[in-house]
Every structure is written in structure tokens, then in C-alpha cells.
Tab-separated table of C-alpha atoms in Angstrom:
chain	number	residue	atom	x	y	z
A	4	UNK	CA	1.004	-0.871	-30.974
A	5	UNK	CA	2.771	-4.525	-31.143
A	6	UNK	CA	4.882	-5.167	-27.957
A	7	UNK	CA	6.523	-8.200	-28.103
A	8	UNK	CA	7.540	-9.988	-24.195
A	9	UNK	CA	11.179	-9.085	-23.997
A	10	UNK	CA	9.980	-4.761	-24.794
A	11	UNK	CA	7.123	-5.539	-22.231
A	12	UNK	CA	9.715	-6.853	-19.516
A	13	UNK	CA	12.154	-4.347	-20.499
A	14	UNK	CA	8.981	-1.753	-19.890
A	15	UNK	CA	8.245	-3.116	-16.690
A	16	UNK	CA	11.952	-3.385	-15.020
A	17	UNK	CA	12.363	0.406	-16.642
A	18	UNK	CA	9.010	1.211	-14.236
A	19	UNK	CA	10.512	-0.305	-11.676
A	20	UNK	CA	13.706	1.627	-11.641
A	21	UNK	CA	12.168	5.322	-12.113
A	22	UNK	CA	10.011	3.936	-8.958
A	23	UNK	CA	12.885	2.968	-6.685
A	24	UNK	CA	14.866	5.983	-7.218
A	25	UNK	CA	12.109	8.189	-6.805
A	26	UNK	CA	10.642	6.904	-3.929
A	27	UNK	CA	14.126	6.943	-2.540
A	28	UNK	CA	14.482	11.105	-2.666
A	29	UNK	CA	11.115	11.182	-1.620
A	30	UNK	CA	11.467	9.814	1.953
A	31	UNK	CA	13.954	12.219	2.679
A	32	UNK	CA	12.331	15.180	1.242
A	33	UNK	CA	8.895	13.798	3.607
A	34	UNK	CA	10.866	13.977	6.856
A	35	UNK	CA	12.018	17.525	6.072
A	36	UNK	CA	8.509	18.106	5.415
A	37	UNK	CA	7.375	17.185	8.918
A	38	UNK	CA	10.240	18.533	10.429
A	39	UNK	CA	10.099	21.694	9.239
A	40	UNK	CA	6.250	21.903	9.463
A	41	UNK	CA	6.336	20.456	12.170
A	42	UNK	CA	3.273	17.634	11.374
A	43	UNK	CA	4.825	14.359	13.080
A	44	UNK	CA	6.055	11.400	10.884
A	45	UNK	CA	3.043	9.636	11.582
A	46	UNK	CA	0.814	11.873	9.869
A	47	UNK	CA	3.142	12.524	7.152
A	48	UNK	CA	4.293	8.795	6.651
A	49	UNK	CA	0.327	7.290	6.917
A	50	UNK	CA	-1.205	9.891	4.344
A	51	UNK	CA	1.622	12.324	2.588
A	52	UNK	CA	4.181	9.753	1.853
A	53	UNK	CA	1.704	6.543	1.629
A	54	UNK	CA	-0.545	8.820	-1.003
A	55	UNK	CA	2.812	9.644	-3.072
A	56	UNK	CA	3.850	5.870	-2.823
A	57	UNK	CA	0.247	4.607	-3.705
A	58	UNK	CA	0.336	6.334	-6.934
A	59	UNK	CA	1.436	3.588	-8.951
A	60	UNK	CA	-1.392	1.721	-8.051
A	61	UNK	CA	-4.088	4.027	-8.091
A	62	UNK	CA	-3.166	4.573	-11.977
A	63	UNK	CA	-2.973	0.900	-12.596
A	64	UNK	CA	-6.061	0.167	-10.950
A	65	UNK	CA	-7.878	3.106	-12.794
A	66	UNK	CA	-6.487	2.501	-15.793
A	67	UNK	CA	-7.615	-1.332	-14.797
A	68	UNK	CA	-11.264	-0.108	-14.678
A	69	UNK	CA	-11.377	2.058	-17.869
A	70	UNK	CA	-10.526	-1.084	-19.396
A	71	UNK	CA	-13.391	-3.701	-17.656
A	72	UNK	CA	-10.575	-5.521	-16.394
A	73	UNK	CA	-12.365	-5.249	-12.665
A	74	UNK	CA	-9.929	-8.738	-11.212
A	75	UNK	CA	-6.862	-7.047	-12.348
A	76	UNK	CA	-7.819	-3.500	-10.285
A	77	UNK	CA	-8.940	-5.530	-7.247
A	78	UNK	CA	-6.358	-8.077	-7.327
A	79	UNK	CA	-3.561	-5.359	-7.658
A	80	UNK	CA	-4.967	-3.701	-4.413
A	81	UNK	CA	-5.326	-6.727	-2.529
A	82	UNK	CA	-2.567	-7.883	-3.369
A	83	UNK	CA	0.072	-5.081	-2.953
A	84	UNK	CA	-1.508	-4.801	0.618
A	85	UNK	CA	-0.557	-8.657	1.230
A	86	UNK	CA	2.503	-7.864	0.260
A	87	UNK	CA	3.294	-4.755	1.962
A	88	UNK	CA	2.385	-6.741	5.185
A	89	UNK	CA	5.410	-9.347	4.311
A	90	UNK	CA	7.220	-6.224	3.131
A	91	UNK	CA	6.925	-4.643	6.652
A	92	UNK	CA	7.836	-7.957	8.273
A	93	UNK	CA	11.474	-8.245	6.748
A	94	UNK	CA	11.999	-4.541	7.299
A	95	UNK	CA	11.330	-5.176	10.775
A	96	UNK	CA	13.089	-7.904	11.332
A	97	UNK	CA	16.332	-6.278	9.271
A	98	UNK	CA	16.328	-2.768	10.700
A	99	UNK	CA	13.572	-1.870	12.827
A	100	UNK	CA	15.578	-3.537	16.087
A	101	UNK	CA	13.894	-5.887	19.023
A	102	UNK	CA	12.347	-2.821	20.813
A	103	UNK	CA	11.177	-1.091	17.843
A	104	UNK	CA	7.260	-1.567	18.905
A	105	UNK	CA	8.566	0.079	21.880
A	106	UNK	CA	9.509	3.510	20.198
A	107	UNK	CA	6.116	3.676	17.777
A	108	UNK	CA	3.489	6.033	19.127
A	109	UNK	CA	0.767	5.194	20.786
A	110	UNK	CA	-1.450	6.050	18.502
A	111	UNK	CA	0.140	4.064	15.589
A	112	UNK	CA	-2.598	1.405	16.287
A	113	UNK	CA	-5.105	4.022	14.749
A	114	UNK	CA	-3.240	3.989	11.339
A	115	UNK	CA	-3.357	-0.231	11.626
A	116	UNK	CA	-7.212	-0.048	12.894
A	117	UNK	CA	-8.022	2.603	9.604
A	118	UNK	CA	-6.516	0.008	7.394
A	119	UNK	CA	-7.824	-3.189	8.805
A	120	UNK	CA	-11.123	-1.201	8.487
A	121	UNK	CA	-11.107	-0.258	4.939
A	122	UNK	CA	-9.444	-3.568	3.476
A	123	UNK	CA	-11.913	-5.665	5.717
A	124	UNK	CA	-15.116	-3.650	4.409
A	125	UNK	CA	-13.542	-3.552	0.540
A	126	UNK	CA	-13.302	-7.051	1.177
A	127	UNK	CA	-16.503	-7.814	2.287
A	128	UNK	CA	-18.092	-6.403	-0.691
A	129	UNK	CA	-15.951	-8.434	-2.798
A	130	UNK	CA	-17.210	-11.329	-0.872
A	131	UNK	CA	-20.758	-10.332	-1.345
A	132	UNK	CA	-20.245	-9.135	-5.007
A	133	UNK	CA	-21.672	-6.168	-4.257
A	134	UNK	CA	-23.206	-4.228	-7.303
A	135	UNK	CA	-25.507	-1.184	-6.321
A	136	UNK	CA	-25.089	1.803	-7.965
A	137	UNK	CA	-27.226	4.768	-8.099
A	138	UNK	CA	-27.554	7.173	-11.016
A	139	UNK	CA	-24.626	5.471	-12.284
A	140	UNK	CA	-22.387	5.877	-9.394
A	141	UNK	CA	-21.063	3.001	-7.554
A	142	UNK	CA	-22.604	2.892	-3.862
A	143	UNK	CA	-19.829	0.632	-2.802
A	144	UNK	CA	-16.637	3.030	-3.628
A	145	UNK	CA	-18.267	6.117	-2.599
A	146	UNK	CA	-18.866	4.029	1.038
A	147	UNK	CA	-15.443	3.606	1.109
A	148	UNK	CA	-14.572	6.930	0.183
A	149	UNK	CA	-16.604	8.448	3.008
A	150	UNK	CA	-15.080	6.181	5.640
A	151	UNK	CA	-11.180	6.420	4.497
A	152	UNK	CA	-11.795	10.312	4.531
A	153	UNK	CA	-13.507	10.164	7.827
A	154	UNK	CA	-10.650	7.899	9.929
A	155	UNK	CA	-7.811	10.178	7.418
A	156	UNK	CA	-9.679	13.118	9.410
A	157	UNK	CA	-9.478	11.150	12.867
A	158	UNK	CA	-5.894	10.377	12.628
A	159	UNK	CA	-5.338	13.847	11.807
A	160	UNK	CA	-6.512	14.954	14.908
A	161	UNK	CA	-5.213	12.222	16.879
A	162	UNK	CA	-1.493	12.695	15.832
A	163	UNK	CA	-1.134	16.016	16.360
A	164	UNK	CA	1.308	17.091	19.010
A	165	UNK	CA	2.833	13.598	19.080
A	166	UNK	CA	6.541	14.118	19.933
A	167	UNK	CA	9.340	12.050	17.943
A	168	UNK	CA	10.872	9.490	20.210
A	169	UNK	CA	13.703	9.522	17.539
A	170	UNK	CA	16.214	12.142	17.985
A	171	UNK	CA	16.140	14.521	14.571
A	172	UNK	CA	18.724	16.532	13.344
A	173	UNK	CA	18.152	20.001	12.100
A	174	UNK	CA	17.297	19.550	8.604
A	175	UNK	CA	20.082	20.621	5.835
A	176	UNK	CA	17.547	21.847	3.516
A	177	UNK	CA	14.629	24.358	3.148
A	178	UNK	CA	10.841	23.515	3.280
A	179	UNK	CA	11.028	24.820	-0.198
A	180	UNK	CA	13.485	22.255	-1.821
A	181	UNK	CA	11.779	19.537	0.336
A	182	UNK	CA	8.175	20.089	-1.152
A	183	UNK	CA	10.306	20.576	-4.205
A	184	UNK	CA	11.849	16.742	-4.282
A	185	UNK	CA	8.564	15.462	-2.928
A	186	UNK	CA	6.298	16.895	-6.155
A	187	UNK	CA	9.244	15.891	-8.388
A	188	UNK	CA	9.451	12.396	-6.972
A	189	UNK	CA	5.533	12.065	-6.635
A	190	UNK	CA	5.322	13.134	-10.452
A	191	UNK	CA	7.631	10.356	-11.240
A	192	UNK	CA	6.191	7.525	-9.574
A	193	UNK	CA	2.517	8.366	-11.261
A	194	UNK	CA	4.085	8.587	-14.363
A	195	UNK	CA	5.486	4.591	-14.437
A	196	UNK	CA	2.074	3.745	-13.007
A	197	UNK	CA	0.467	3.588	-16.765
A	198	UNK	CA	3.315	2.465	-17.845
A	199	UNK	CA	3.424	-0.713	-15.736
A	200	UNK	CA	0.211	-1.126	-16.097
A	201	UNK	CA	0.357	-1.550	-20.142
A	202	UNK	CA	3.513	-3.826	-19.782
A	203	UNK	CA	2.489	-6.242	-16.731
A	204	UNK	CA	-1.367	-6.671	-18.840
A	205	UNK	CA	0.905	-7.398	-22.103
A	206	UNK	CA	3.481	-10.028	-20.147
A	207	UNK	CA	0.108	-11.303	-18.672
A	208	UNK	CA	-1.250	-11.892	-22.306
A	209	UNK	CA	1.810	-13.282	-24.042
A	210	UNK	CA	2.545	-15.579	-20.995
A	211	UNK	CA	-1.269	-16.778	-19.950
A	212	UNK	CA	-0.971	-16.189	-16.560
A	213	UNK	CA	-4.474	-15.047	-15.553
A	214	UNK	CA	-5.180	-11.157	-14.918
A	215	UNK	CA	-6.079	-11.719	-10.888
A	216	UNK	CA	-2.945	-13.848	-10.708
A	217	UNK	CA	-1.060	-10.975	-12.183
A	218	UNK	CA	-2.525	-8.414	-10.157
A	219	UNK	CA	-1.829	-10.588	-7.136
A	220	UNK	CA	1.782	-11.076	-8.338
A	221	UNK	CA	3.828	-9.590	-10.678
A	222	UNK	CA	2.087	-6.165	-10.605
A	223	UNK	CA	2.368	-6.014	-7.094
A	224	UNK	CA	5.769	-7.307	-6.647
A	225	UNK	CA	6.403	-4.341	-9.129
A	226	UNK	CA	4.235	-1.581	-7.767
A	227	UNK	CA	5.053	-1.960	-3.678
A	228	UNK	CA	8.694	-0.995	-4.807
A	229	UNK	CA	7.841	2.587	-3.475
A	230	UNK	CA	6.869	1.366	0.049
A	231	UNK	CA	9.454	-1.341	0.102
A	232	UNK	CA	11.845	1.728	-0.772
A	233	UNK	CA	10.504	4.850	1.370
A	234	UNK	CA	9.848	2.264	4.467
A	235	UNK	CA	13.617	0.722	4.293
A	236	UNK	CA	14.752	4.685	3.768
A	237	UNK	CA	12.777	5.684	6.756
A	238	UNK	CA	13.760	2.705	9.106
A	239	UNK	CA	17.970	4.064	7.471
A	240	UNK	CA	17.054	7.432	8.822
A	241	UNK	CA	15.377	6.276	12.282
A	242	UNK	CA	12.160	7.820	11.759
A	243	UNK	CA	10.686	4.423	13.005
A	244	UNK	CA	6.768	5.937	13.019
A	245	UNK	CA	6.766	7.154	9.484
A	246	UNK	CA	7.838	3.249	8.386
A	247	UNK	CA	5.623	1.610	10.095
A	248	UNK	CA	3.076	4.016	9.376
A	249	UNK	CA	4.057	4.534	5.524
A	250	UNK	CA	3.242	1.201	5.449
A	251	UNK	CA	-0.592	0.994	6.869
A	252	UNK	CA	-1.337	4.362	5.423
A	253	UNK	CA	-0.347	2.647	1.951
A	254	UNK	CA	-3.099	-0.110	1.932
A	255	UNK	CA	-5.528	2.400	3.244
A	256	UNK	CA	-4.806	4.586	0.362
A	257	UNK	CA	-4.983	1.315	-1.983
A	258	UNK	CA	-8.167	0.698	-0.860
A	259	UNK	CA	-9.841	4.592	-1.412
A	260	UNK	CA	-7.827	4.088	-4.995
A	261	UNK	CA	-9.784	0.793	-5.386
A	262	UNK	CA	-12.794	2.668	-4.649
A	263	UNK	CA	-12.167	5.541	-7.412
A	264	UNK	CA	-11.340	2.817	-9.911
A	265	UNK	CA	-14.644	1.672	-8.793
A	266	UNK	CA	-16.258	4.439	-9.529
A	267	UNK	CA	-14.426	4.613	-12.929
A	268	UNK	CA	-16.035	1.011	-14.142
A	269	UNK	CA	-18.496	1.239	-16.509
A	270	UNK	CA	-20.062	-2.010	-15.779
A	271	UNK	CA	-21.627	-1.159	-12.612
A	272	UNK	CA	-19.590	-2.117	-9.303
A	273	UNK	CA	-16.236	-3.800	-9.883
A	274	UNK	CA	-16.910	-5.268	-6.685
A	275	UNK	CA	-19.479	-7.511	-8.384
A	276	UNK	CA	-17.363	-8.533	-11.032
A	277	UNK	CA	-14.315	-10.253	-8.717
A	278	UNK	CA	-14.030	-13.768	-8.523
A	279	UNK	CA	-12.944	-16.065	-5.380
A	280	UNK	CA	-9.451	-15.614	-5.341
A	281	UNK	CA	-9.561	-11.739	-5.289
A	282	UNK	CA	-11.785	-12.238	-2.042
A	283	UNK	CA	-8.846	-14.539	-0.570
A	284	UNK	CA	-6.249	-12.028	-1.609
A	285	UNK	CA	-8.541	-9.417	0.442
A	286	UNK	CA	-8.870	-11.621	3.867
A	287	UNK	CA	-5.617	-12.358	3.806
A	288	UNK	CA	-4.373	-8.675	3.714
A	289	UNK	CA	-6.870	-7.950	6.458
A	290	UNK	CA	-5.330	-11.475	8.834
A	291	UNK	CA	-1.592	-10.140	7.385
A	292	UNK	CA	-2.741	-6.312	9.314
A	293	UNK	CA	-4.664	-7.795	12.314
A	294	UNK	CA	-1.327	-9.688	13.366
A	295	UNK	CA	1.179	-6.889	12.986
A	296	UNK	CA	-1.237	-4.317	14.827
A	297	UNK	CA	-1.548	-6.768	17.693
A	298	UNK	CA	2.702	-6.660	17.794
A	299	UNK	CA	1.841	-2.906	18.476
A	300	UNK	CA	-0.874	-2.761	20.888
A	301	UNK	CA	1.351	-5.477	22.538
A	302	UNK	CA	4.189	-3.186	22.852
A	303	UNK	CA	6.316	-5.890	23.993
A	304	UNK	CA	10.294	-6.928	22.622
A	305	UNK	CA	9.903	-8.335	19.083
A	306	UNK	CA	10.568	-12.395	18.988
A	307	UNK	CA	12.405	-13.325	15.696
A	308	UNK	CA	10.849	-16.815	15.914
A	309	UNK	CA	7.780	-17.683	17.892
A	310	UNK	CA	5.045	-19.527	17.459
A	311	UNK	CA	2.819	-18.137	19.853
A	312	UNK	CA	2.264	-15.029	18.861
A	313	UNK	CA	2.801	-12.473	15.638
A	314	UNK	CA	6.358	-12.350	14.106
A	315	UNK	CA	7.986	-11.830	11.335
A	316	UNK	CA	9.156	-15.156	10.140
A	317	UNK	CA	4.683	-16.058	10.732
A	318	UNK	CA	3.792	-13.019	8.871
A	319	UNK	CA	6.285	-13.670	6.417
A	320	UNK	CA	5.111	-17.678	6.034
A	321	UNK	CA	1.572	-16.569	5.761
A	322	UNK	CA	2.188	-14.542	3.075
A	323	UNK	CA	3.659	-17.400	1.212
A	324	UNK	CA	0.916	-19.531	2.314
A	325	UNK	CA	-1.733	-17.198	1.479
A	326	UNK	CA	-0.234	-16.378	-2.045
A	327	UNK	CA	-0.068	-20.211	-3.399
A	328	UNK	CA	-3.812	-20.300	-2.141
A	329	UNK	CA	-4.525	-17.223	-4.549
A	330	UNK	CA	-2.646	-18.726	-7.308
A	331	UNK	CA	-4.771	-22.264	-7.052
A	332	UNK	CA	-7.710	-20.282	-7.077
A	333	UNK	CA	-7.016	-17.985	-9.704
């Protein structure tokens, strides 16, 4: 089928819609979900709600893979975790208030640590253009696999009985409606993944941007709309943990995604098939992480502007920094 660039963009802003609405209803139907079953909003925010919210890029990166396009899958994951970083930043700055690192659990560093961990190794492979496979299964996404599964099962058991510093309200509606929404909402957002996959690789063609800038750019831009959305929600609502948390658990989950589309690519290891800039897209996610989980092992009052240690407006710049970088060497 013949899509010409004003369908594709129409396609891609339609993708984008379903995606902010959904992930909207979503956030609320998560907190009843750990309200009522009483799992914490940091469990729920760093794997429930950063799974449903990682959708979108788990299809694109898949569907990335299937079609040998290995830049576009890695430069979509790198990316969107650059980006969520920056995302978080604003957020912060907006809504999350100057003694927000003050009200995050403890062990909120744990959900930072998991994702410096699996972006930094991802990234490493990348670096080293890893290609082992054996039997004709990638050695370098099932690594990954075993590890996000592993720290997924050490958060688990690190976050349980964490009490909410946030006072919550009794919910208004059942567990049942909640898990309702949530499969709904969930179902939606997977849906507009192919979807914006097909139209951002068609606006790439017709416009000759490169695939790793695209997956660095305009598909991410596109596809962190669900974090942007559940994290802002969630900061609205005052579950502070699950935002901050939604947000690390995200590029965790991008990273075990990267590591099924892996396993999906029929050349081998995708990781041997990446090109500089989707390594720089990869250490710069990693930097973007190591700076905001320093603000929480820190603990301290959040400084607007400083220059001497991590905030937003330096996170932010980075970002920016780190992006043009990408684009020269893409």
C-alpha cells in the first residue's frame, strides 16, 4: 500500500492521540490497582504501569527487527530512554515540588540502579557489536532478559510493605473496573504501536532522514507520550513514587523489549548491526539516569538552577546536547 507524507503524518499524530488518552485512564486505573491490592506505587508504577506504557515501543522495536531494520529498534530504545530522562526533568521541575526527593522511598534508588544496569550493559554490547548467538538464539538479549527478570524479582521483594508517604483517598471504584480500564487502556496503546511504527518508517523514507535519526527522534518524541502522560497524571494525583518510578521502570522495560526484538532478528544479534550514534544515544541515557538517581540517593531540596550538581535545567541541557551529537553522527 502507497502512503503518501501528509496520510503518514496524519497516521502518526492519530497514534499519538489514542496513546495520550489511553495512557491518561490508565494511571488512574494503576493507583486503584495498588490501592486496592495493596502492592505500593512503586512496584506498580516501575513494572505494571511502565510495562503498559512500554508497549508502544516494544511493538515498534519488534516490528523493527522482523524487518532487519536493527538501528531503527535500537535507536528507538535508546532514544525514548534519553528522552524520558528530560521528560522526568520538566515534570519535576513543574509538579513534583522542591522536596519531592524527600517524599520518594528509599528504595526508589533500586528502580534507578535496575535501569542504569540494563541500559549500561545493552549499551555496552552495542559498543562492542556484539553478535553471538547460539542455535540461532541471540546470547546478548537472552543476557539481558535474565538480568531485567532477576532485579524485576529483587525490587519485588524490596518494595513490599513500603508505606505511601502520600496521603490516598479511598478509591471510588472497584478492583474490578480498575483492572478493567487498565487492560482496555493497555490494549490501546499496543495497538498504535504498529501503527506508528509503519507511519514514522514511511515519513522517514519520503523525508530522508536516516532510520537511527528517526528512532532517536521522531519515534521517540511520539512513543514516550505514554510516560510523559501517566508520569504528569501521577505527579496530578500525588502519587510521587509511581512517577518517578513509572519513569525508570519504563527504560528498563525498553531495554528487555530491545532484547526480544533481538531475539526476533534474523540476522544474528541486532546488537552487531548498530552503528556509532546508536551507541551515543545508549551512554547518554545511562549519564541522563546516573544524574537523576544521584538527586535521590542525595535526598536533599531540589535546586532549579545549579551547576554543581544534578538538576533539571542540566538534565534537560544534556539532553539537547546529547541529541545534536546523535544527529551529527547519524
Amino acid at each position: 500500500m502507497t502512503v503518501d507524507l501528509p496520510i503518514a503524518v496524519a497516521m502518526f499524530l492519530l497514534a499519538a492521540v489514542v496513546i495520550v488518552v489511553a495512557a491518561t485512564f490508565l494511571t488512574t486505573s494503576a493507583d486503584i490497582i495498588a490501592s486496592r491490592m495493596r502492592l505500593g506505587r512503586l512496584w506498580v508504577g516501575s513494572l505494571l504501569l511502565a510495562g503498559a506504557t512500554s508497549l508502544p515501543e516494544l511493538a515498534t522495536a519488534v516490528a523493527a527487527a522482523l524487518a532487519g531494520s536493527a538501528e531503527l529498534a535500537a535507536g528507538n530504545m535508546f532514544g525514548a530512554n534519553m528522552l524520558n530522562m528530560s521528560n522526568l526533568a520538566i515534570l519535576l521541575a513543574l509538579f513534583g515540588g522542591r522536596q519531592v526527593f524527600q517524599r520518594l522511598a528509599p528504595q526508589q534508588w533500586l528502580v534507578a540502579a535496575s535501569a542504569i544496569a540494563v541500559t549500561g550493559i545493552a549499551t555496552l554490547f552495542a559498543a562492542l557489536r556484539t553478535d553471538v548467538t547460539w542455535l540461532a538464539v541471540s546470547i546478548p538479549g537472552v543476557v539481558i532478559l535474565v538480568i531485567y527478570l532477576v532485579l524485576s524479582g529483587v525490587l519485588r521483594q524490596y518494595s513490599k510493605g513500603i508505606e505511601e508517604q502520600s496521603e490516598e483517598e479511598e478509591p471510588s471504584h472497584s478492583l474490578r473496573w480498575a483492572w478493567m480500564v487498565f487492560i482496555v487502556c493497555a490494549g490501546a496503546i499496543f495497538v498504535s504501536g504498529p501503527l506508528l511504527a509503519f507511519s514514522a518508517q514511511r515519513i522517514a523514507d519520503l523525508t530522508g532522514i536516516g532510520a537511527s535519526f528517526m528512532g532517536v527522534l521522531a519515534l521517540a518524541l511520539v512513543t514516550t507520550l505514554p510516560e510523559l502522560t501517566t508520569t504528569y497524571t501521577a505527579f496530578r494525583i500525588g502519587a510521587h513514587d509511581m512517577a518517578v518510578a513509572n519513569m525508570y521502570g519504563t527504560n528498563s522495560f525498553n531495554i528487555a523489549a530491545l532484547a526480544v526484538a533481538d531475539l526476533s532478528f534474523s540476522g544474528g544479534s541486532l546488537f552487531g548491526s548498530v552503528d556509532i550514534s546508536t551507541v551515543c544515544a545508549g551512554l547518554i541515557a545511562t549519564l541522563l539516569m546516573s544524574l537523576g538517581m544521584l538527586q535521590i540517593l542525595r535526598r536533599r531540596p531540589m535546586k532549579l538552577f545549579s551547576l554543581t550538581e544534578p538538576s533539571p535545567p542540566l538534565i534537560v541541557g544534556l539532553y539537547v546536547l546529547g541529541l545534536s551529537v546523535v544527529f551529527q553522527l547519524a
